[in-house]
PDB file of C-alpha atoms in Angstrom:
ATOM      1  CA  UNK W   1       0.762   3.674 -12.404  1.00 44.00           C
ATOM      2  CA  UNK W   2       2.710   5.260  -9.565  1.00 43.00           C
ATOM      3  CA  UNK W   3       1.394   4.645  -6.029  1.00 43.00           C
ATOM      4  CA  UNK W   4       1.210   7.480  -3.513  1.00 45.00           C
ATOM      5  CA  UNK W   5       2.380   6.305  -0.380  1.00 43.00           C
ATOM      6  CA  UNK W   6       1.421   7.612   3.019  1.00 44.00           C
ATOM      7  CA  UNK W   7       3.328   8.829   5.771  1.00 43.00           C
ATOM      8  CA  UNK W   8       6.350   6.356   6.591  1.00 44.00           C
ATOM      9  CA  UNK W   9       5.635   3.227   8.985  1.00 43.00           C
ATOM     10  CA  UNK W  10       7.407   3.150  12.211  1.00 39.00           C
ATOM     11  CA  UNK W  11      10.223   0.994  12.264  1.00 37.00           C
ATOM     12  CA  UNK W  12       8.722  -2.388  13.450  1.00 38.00           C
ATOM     13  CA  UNK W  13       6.320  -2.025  10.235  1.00 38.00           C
ATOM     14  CA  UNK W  14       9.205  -1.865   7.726  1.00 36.00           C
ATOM     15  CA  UNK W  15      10.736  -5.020   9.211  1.00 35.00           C
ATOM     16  CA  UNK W  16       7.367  -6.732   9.415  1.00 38.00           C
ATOM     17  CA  UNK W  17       7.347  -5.564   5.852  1.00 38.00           C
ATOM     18  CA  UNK W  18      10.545  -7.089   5.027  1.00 35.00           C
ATOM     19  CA  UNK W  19      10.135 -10.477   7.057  1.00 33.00           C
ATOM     20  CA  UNK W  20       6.929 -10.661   4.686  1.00 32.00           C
ATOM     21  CA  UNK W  21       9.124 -10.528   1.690  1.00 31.00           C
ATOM     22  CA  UNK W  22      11.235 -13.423   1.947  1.00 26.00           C
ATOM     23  CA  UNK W  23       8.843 -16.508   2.214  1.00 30.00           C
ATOM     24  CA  UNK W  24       6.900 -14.771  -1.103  1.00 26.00           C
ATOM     25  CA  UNK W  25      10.110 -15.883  -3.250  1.00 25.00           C
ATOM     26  CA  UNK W  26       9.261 -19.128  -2.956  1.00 27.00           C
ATOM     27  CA  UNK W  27       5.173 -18.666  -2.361  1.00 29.00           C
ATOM     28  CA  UNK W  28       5.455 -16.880  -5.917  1.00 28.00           C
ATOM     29  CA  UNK W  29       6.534 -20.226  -7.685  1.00 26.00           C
ATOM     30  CA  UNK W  30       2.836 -21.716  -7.133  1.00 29.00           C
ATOM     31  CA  UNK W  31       0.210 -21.900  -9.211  1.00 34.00           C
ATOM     32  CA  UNK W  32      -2.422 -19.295  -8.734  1.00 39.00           C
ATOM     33  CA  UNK W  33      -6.000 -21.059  -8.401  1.00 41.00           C
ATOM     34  CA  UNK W  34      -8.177 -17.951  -9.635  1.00 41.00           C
ATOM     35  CA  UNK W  35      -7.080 -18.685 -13.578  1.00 40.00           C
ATOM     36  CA  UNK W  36     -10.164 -16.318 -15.532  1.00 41.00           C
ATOM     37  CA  UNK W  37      -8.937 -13.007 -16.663  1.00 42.00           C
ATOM     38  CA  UNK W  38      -9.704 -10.009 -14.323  1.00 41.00           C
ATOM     39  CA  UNK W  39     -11.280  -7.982 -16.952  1.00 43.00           C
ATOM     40  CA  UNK W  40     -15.049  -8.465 -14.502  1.00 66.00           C
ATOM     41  CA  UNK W  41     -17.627  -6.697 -12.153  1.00 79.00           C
ATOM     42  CA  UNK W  42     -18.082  -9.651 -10.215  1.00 91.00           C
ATOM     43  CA  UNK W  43     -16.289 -12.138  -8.106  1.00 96.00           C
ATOM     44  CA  UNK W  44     -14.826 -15.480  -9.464  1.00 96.00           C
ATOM     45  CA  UNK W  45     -14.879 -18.805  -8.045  1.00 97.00           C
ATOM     46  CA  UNK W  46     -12.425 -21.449  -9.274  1.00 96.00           C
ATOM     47  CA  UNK W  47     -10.208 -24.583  -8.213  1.00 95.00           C
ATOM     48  CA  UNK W  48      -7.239 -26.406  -9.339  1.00 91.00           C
ATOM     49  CA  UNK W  49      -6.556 -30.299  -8.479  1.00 88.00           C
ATOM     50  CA  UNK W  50      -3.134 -31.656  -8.830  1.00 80.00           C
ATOM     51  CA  UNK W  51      -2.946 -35.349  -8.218  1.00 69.00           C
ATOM     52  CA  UNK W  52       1.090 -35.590  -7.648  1.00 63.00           C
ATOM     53  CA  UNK W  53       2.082 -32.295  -7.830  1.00 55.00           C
ATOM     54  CA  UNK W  54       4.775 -30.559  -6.040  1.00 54.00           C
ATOM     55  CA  UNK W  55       4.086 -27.362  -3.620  1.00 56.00           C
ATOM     56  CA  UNK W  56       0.611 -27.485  -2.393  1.00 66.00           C
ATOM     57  CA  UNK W  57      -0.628 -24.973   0.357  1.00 63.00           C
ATOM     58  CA  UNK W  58       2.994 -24.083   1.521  1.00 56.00           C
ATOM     59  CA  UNK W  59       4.331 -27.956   1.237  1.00 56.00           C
ATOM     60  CA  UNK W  60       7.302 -28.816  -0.912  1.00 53.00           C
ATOM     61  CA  UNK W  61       5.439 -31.521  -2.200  1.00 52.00           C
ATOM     62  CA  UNK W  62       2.065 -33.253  -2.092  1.00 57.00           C
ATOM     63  CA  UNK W  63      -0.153 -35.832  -3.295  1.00 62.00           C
ATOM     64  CA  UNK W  64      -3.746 -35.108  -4.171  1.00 72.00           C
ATOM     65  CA  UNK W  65      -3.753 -31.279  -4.151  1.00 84.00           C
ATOM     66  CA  UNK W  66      -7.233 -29.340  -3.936  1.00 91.00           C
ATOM     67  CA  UNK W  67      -7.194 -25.940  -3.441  1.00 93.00           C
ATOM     68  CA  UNK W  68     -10.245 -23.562  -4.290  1.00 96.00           C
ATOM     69  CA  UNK W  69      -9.751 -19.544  -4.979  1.00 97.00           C
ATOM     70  CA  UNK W  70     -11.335 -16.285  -5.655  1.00 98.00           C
ATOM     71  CA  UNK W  71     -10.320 -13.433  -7.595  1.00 97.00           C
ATOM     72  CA  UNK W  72     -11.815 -10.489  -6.722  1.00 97.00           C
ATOM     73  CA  UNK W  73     -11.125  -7.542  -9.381  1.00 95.00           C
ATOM     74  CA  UNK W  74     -10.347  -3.740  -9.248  1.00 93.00           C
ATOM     75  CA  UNK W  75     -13.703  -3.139 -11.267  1.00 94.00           C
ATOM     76  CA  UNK W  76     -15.855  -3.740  -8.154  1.00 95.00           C
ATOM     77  CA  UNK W  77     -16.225  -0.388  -6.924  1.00 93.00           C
ATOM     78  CA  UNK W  78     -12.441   1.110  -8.062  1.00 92.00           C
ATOM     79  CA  UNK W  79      -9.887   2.871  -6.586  1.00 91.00           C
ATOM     80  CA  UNK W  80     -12.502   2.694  -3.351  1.00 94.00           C
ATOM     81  CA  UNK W  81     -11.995   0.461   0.217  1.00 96.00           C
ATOM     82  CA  UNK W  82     -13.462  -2.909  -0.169  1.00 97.00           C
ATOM     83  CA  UNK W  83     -14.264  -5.586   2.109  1.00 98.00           C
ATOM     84  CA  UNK W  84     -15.550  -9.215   1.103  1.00 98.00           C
ATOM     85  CA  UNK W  85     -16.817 -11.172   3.325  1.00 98.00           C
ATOM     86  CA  UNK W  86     -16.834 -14.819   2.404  1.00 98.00           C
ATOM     87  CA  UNK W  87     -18.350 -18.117   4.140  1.00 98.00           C
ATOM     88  CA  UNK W  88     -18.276 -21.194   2.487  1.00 98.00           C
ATOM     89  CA  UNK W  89     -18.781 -24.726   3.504  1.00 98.00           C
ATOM     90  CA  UNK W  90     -16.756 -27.718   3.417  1.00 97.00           C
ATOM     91  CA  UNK W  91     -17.959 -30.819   1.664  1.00 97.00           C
ATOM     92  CA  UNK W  92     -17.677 -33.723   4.532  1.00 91.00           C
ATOM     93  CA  UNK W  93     -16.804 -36.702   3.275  1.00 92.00           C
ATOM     94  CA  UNK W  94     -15.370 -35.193   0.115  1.00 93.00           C
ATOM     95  CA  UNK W  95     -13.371 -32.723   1.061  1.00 93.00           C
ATOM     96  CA  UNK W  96     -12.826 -30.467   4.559  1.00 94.00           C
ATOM     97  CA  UNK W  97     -11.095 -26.979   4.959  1.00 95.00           C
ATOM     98  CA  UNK W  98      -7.024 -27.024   5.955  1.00 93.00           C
ATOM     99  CA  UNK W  99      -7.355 -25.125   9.461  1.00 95.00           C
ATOM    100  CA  UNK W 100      -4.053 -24.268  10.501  1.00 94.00           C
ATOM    101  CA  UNK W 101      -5.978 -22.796  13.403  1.00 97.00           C
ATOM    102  CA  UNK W 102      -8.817 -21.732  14.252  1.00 98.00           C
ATOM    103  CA  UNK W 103      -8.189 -18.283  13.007  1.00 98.00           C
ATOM    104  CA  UNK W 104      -6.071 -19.438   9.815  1.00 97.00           C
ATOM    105  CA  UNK W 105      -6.591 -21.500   6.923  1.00 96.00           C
ATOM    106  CA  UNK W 106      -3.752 -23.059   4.950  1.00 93.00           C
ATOM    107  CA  UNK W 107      -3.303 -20.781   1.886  1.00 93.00           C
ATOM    108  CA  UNK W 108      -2.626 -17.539   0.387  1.00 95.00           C
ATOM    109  CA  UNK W 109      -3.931 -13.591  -0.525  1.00 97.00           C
ATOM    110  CA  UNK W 110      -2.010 -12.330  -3.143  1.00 96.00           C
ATOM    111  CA  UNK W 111      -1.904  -8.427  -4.740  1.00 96.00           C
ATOM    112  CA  UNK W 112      -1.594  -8.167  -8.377  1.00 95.00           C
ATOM    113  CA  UNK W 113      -1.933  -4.516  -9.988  1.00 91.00           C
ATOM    114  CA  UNK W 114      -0.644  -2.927 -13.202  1.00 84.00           C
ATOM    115  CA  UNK W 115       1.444  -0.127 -12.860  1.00 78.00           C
ATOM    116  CA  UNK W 116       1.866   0.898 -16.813  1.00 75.00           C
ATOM    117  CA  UNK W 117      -1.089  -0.338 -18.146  1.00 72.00           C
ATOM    118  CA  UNK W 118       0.701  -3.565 -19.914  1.00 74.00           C
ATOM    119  CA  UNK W 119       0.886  -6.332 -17.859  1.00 81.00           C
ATOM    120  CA  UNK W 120       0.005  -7.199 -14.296  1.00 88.00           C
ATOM    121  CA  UNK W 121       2.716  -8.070 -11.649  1.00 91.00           C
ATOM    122  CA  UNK W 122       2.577  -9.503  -8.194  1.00 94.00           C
ATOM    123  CA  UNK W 123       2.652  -6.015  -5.287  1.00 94.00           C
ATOM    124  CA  UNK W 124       2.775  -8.592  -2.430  1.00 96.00           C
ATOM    125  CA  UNK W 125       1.681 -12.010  -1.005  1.00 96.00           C
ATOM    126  CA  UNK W 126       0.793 -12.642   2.564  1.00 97.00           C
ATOM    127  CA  UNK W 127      -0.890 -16.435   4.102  1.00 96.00           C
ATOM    128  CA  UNK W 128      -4.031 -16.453   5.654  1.00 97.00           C
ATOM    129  CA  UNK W 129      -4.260 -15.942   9.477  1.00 97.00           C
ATOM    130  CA  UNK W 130      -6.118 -13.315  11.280  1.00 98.00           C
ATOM    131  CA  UNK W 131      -4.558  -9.503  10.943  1.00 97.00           C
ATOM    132  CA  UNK W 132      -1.907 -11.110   8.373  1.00 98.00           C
ATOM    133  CA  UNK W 133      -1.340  -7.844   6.399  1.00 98.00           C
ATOM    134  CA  UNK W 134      -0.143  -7.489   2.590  1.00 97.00           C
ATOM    135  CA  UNK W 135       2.965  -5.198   3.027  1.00 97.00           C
ATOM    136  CA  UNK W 136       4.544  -3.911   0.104  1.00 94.00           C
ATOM    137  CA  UNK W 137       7.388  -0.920  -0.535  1.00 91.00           C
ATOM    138  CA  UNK W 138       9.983   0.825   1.437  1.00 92.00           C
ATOM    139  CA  UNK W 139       7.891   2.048   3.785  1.00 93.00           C
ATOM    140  CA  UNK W 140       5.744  -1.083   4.226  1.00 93.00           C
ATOM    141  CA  UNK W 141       2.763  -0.220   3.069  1.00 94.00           C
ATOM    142  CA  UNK W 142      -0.436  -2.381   3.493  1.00 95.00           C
ATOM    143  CA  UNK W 143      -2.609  -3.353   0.251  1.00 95.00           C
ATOM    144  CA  UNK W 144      -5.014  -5.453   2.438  1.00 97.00           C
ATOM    145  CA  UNK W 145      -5.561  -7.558   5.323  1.00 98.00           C
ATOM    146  CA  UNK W 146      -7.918 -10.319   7.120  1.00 98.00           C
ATOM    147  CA  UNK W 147      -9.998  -8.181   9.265  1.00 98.00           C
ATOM    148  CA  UNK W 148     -11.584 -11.788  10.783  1.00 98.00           C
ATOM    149  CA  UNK W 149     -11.663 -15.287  10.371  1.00 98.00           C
ATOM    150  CA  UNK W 150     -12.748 -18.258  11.631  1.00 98.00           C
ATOM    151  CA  UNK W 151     -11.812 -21.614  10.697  1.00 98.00           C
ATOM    152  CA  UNK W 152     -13.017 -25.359  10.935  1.00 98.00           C
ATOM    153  CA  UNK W 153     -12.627 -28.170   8.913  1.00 95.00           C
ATOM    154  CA  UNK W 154     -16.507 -27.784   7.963  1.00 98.00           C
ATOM    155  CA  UNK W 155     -17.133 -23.988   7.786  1.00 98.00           C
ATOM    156  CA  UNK W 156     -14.482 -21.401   6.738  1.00 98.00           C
ATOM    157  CA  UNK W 157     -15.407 -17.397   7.413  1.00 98.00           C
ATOM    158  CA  UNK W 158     -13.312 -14.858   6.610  1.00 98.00           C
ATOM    159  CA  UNK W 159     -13.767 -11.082   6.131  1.00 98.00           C
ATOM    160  CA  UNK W 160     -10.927  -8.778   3.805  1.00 98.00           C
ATOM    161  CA  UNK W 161     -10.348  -5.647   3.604  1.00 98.00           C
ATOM    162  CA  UNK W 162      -8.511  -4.271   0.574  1.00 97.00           C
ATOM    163  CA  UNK W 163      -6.719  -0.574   0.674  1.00 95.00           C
ATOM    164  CA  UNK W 164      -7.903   2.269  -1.847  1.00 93.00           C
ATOM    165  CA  UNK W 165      -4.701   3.198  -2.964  1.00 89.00           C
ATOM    166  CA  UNK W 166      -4.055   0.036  -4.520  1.00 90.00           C
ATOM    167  CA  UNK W 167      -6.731  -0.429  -6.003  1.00 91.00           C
ATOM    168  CA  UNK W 168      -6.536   1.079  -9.736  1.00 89.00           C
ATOM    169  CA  UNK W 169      -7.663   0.236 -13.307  1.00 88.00           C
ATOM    170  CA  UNK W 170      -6.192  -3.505 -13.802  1.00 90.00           C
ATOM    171  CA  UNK W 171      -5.347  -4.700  -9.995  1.00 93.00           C
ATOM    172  CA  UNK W 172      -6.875  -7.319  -8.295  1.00 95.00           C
ATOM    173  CA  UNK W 173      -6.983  -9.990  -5.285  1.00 96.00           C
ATOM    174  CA  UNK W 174      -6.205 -13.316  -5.423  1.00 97.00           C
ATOM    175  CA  UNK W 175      -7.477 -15.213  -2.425  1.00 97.00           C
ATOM    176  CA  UNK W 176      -6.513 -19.445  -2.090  1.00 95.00           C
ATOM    177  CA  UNK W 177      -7.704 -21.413   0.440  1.00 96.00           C
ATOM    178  CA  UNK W 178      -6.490 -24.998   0.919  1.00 93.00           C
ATOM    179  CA  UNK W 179      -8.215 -28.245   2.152  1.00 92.00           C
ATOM    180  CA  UNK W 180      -7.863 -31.980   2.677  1.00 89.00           C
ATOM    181  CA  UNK W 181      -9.509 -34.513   0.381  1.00 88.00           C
ATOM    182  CA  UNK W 182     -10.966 -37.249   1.751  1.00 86.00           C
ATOM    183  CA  UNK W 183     -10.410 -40.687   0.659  1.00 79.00           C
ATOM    184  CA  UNK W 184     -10.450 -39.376  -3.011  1.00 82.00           C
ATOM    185  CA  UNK W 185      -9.817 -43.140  -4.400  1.00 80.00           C
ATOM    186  CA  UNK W 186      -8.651 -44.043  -7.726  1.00 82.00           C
ATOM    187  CA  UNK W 187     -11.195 -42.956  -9.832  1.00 87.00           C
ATOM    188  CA  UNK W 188     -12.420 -40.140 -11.800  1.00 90.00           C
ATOM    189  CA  UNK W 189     -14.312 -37.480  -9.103  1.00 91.00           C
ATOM    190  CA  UNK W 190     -15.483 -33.927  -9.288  1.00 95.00           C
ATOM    191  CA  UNK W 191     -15.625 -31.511  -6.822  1.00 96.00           C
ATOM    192  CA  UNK W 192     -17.426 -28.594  -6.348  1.00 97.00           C
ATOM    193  CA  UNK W 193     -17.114 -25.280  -3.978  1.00 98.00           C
ATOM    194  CA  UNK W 194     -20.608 -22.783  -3.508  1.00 98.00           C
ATOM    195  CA  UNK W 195     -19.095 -19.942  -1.339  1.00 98.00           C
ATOM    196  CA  UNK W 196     -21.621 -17.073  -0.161  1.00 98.00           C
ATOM    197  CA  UNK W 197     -19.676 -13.454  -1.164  1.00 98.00           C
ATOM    198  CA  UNK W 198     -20.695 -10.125   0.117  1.00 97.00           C
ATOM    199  CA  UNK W 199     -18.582  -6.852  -0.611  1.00 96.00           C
ATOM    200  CA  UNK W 200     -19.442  -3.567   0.978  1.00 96.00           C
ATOM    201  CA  UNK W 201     -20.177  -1.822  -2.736  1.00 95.00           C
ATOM    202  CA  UNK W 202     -23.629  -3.285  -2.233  1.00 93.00           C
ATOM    203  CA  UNK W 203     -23.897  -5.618   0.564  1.00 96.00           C
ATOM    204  CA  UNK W 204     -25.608  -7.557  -1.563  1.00 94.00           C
ATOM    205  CA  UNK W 205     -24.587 -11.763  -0.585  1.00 96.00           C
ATOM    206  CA  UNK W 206     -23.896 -13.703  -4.036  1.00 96.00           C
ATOM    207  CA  UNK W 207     -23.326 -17.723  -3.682  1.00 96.00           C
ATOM    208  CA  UNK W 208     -20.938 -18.584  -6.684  1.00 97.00           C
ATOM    209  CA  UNK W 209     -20.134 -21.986  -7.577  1.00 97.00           C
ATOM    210  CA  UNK W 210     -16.795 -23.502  -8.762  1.00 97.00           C
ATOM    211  CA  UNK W 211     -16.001 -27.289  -9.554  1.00 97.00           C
ATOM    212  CA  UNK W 212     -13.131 -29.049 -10.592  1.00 95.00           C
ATOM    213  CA  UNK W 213     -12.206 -32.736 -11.474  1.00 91.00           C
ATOM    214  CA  UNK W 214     -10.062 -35.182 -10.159  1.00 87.00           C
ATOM    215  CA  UNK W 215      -8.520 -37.427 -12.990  1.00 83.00           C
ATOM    216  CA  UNK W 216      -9.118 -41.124 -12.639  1.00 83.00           C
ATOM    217  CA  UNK W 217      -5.006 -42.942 -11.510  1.00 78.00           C
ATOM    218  CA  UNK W 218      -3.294 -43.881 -14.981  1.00 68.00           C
ATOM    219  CA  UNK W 219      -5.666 -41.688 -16.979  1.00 64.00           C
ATOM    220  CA  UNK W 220      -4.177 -40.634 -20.377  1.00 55.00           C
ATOM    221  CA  UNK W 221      -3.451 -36.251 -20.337  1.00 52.00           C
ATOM    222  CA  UNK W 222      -6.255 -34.349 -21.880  1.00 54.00           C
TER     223      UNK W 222
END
């Protein structure tokens, strides 16, 4: 697939562009939370919990990981603009969102399309604050950005907008947002994540629902 590109950025753009670039070498060696395939009309929820892994929401290591993510595909209303708008609860005494700020949540949007029609590779990874912009190319171009958010540790909103011209047969978003467990103990414990999604191809709001479970310390591997 070749990309048409638009008029070149002014200078300051191709250096944000660049600046972008270098943290996504090591952002790119994480494990994507949105696992189903992208082949789907619809949004998908999922999570990933990593007792003792290393790299969790921009950390070089951490203990009792939970991150939740949603994939949102190129088949919603293709090669058009789309924004999602996305608000989703915490679960208090579970589990509460990672607010960096209150306009950023720990985590990351990340661009994959398929420019040959065999394979999908990553265009472009940005984090999660507002305005944070998905630059990709020589002219740094934008595939998306966070047109709002608001975050606290017991309600995270966010609104994205995703570019047209990136959005061909194959390409999607990947969108991770981080948290902190609480107290998550020794034993076995599943958690679950109901956001409420609404894209401008039908304003239509959908809650989805995602869980995932926390092995119990010293459990044997599945």
């Amino acid at each position: 697939m070749h990309l048409r590109h638009r008029r070149p950025a002014s200078s300051w753009r191709r250096l944000a562009g660049v600046a972008t670039a270098l943290p996504l070498l090591v952002a790119g060696l994480l494990t994507s939370p949105a696992q189903a395939a992208p082949g789907t009309e619809s949004v998908i929820a999922s999570g990933i919990y990593n007792s003792n892994g290393t790299g969790c929401q921009g950390s070089s290591a951490s203990a009792d990981c939970l991150s939740w993510g949603l994939r949102i595909p190129s088949t919603i209303a293709p090669k058009k603009d789309l924004t999602v708008t996305i608000e989703a609860d915490s679960a208090p005494g579970q589990w509460v969102w990672n607010c960096l700020a209150s306009d950023r949540v720990a985590g990351t949007a990340s661009f994959y399309d398929s420019p040959n029609g065999d394979g999908t590779r990553k265009l472009s990874e940005s984090d999660l604050r507002y305005f944070a912009h998905l630059y990709y190319g020589i002219y740094g171009d934008s595939a998306g950005q966070v047109d709002a958010i608001t975050c606290t540790p017991e309600h995270l909103s966010i609104t994205y907008k995703i570019d047209d011209l990136v959005r061909s047969e194959g390409s999607y978003l990947d969108l991770s947002f981080g948290t902190t467990t609480v107290t998550p103990g020794s034993g076995e414990r599943t958690y679950s994540f109901s956001p409420t999604v609404t894209t401008s191809a039908d304003n239509t709001s959908q809650k989805i629902t995602a869980t995932v479970q926390k092995p119990a310390e010293n459990a044997a591997p599945r």
